[in-house]
PDB file of C-alpha atoms in Angstrom:
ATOM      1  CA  UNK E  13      38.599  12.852 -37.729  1.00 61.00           C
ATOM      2  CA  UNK E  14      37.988   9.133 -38.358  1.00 64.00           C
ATOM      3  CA  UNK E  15      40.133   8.368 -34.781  1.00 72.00           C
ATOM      4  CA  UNK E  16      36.710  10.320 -33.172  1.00 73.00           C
ATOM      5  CA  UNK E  17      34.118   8.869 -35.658  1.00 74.00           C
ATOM      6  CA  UNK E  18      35.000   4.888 -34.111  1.00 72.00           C
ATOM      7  CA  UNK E  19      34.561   5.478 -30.576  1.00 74.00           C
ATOM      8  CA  UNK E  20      31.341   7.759 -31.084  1.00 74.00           C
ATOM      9  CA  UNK E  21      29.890   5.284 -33.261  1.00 70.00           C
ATOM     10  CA  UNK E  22      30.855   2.710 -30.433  1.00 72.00           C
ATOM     11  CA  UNK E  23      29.679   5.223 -27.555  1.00 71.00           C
ATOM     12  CA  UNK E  24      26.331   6.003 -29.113  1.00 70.00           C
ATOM     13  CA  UNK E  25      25.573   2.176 -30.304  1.00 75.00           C
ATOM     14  CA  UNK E  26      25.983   1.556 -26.441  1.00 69.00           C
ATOM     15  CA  UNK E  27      23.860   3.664 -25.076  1.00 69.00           C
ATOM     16  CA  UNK E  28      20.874   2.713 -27.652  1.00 69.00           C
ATOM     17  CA  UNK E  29      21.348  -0.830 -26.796  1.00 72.00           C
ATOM     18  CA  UNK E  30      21.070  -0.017 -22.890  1.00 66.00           C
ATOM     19  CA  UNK E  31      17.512   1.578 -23.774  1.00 70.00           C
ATOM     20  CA  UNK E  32      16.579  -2.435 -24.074  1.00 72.00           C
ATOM     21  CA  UNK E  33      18.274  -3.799 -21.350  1.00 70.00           C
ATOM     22  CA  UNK E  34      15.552  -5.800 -19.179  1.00 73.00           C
ATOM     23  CA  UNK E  35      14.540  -3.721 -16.285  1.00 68.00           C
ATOM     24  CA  UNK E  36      13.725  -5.590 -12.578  1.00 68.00           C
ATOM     25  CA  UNK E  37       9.624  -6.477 -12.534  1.00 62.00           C
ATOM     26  CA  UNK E  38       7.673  -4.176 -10.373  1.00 61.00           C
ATOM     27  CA  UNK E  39       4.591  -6.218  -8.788  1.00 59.00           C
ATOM     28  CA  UNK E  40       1.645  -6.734 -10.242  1.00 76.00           C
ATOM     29  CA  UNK E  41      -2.011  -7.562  -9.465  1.00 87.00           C
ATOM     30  CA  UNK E  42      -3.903  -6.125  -6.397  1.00 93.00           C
ATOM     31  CA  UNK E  43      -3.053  -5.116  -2.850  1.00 94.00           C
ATOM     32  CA  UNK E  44      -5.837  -4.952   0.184  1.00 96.00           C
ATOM     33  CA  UNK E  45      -5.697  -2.988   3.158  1.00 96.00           C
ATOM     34  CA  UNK E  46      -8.163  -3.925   5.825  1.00 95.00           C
ATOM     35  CA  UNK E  47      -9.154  -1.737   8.834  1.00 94.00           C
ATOM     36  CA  UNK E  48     -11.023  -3.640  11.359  1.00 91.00           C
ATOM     37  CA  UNK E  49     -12.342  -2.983  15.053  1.00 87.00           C
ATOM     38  CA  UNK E  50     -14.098  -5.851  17.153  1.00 83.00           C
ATOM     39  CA  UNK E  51     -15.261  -6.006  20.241  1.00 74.00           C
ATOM     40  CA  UNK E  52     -18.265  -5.559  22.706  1.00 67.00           C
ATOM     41  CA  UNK E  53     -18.608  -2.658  25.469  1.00 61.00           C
ATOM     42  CA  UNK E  54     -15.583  -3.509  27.339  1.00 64.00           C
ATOM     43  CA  UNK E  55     -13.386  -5.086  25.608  1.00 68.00           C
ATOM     44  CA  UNK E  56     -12.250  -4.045  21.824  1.00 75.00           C
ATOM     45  CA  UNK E  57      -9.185  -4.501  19.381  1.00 82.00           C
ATOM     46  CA  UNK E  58      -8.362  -1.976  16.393  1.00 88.00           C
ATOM     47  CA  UNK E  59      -6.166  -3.549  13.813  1.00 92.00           C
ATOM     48  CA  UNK E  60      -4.873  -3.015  10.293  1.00 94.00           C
ATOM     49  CA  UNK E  61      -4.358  -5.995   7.747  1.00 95.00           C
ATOM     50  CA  UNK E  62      -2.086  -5.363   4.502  1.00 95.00           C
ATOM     51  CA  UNK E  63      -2.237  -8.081   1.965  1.00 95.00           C
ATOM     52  CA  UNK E  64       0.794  -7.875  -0.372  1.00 93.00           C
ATOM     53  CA  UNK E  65      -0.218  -9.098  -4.426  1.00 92.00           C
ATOM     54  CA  UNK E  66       1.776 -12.383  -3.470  1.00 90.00           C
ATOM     55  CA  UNK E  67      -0.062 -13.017  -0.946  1.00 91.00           C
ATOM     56  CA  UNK E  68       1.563 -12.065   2.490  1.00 94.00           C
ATOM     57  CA  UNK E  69      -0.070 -10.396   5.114  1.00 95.00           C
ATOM     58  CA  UNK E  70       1.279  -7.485   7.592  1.00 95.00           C
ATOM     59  CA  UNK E  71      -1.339  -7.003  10.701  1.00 94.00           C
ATOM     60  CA  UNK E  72      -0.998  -4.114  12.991  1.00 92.00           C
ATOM     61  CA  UNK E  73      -2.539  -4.205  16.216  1.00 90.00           C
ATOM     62  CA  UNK E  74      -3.712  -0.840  17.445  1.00 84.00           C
ATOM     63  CA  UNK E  75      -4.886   0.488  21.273  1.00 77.00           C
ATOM     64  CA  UNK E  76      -8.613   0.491  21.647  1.00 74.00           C
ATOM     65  CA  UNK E  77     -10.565   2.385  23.947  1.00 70.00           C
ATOM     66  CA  UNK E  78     -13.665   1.354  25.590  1.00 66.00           C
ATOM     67  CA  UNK E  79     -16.186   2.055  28.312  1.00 66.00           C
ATOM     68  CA  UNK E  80     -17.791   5.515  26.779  1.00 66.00           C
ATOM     69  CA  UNK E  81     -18.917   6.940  23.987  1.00 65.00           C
ATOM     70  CA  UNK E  82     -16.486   9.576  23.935  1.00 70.00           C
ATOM     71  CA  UNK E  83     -13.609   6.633  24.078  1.00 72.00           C
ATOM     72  CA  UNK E  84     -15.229   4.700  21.498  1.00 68.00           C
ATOM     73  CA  UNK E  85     -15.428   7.221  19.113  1.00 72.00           C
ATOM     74  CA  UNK E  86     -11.669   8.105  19.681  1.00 75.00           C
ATOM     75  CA  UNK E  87     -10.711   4.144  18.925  1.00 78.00           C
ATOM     76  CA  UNK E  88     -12.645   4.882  15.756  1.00 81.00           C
ATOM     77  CA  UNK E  89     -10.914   8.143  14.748  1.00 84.00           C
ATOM     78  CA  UNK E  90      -7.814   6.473  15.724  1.00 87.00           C
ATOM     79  CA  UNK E  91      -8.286   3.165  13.368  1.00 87.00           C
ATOM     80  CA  UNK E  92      -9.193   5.553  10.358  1.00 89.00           C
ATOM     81  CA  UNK E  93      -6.407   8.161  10.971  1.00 91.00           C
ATOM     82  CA  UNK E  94      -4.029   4.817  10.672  1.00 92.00           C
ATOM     83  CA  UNK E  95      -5.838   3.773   7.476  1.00 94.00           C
ATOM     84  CA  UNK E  96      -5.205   6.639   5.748  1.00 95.00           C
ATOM     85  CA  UNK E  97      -1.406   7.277   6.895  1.00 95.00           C
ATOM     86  CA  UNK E  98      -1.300   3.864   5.100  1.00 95.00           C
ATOM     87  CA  UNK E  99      -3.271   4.356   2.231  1.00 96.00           C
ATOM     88  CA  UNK E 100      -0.910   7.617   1.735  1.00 96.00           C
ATOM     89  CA  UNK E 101       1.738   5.537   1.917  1.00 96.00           C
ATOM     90  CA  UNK E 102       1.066   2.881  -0.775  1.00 95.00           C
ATOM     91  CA  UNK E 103       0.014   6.349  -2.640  1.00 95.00           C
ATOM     92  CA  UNK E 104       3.259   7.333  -2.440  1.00 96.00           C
ATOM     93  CA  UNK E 105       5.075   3.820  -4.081  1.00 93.00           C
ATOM     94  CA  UNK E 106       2.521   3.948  -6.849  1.00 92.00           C
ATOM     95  CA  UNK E 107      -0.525   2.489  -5.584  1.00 94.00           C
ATOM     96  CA  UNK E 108      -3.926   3.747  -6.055  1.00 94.00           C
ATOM     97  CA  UNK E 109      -7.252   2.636  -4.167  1.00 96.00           C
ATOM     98  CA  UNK E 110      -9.800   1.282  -6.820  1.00 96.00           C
ATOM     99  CA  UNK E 111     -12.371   0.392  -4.435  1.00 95.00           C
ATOM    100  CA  UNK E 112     -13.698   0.006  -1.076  1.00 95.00           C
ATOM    101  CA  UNK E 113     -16.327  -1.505   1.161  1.00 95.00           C
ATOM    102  CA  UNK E 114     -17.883  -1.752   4.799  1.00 94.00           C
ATOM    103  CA  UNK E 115     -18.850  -4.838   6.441  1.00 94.00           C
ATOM    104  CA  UNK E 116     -20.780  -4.804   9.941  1.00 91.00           C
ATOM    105  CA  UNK E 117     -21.272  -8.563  11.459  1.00 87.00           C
ATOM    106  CA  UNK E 118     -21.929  -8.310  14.745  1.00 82.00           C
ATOM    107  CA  UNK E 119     -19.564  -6.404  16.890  1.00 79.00           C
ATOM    108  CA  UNK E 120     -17.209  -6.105  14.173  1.00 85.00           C
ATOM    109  CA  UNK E 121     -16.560  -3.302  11.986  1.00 88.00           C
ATOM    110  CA  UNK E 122     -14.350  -4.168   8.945  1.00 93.00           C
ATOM    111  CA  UNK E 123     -13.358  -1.519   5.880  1.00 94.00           C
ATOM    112  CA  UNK E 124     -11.135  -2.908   3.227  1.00 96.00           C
ATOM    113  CA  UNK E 125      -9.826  -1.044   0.662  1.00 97.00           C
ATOM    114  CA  UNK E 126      -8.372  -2.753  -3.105  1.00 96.00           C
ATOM    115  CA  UNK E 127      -5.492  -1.155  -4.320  1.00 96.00           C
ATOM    116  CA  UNK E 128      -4.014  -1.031  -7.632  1.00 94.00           C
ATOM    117  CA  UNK E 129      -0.627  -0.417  -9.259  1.00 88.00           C
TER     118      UNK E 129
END
């Protein structure tokens, strides 16, 4: 009996001390995620801006289609279906969107979104 006591003293004094062993630092602060379209009646871009909290930026350039209504309206349903595959991403890692705005200057449509961990 004492042979078992020693190494499940030894077994169970390990495993409590593991409950305090430093775990890796997820990230902290905010992230942004900024859908933009710019252009006039001919000419337009679509693209999607992700600011990491430390500060680095991902931009994805999306097709944009002018010339018509109809296409215009597609370029828009396009930007915002992209927006939200990424917003579902970031969902899925842990972030959550805290806030958002919509910013018309000019011929430029911008929607950022802050995110939150």
């Amino acid at each position: 009996m004492k042979k078992l006591l020693l190494p499940a003293l030894l077994l169970v004094t390990a495993l409590g001390s593991w409950a305090f062993y430093p775990k890796t630092a997820e990230p902290q602060g905010y992230m942004m995620v900024i859908g933009r379209i710019a252009g006039n009646g001919f000419s337009a871009k679509n693209s999607i801006s992700t600011i990491m909290p430390d500060g680095q930026m991902q931009t994805q350039e999306l097709d944009a289609k002018t010339g018509s209504v109809s296409k215009l309206t597609g370029s828009f349903d396009q930007l915002h279906q992209a927006e939200l595959k990424k917003l579902n991403e970031l969902r899925q890692v842990g972030w959550r969107v805290v806030n958002s705005t919509q910013m018309t200057a000019g011929a430029a449509i911008e929607t950022t979104y802050l995110l939150d961990k």
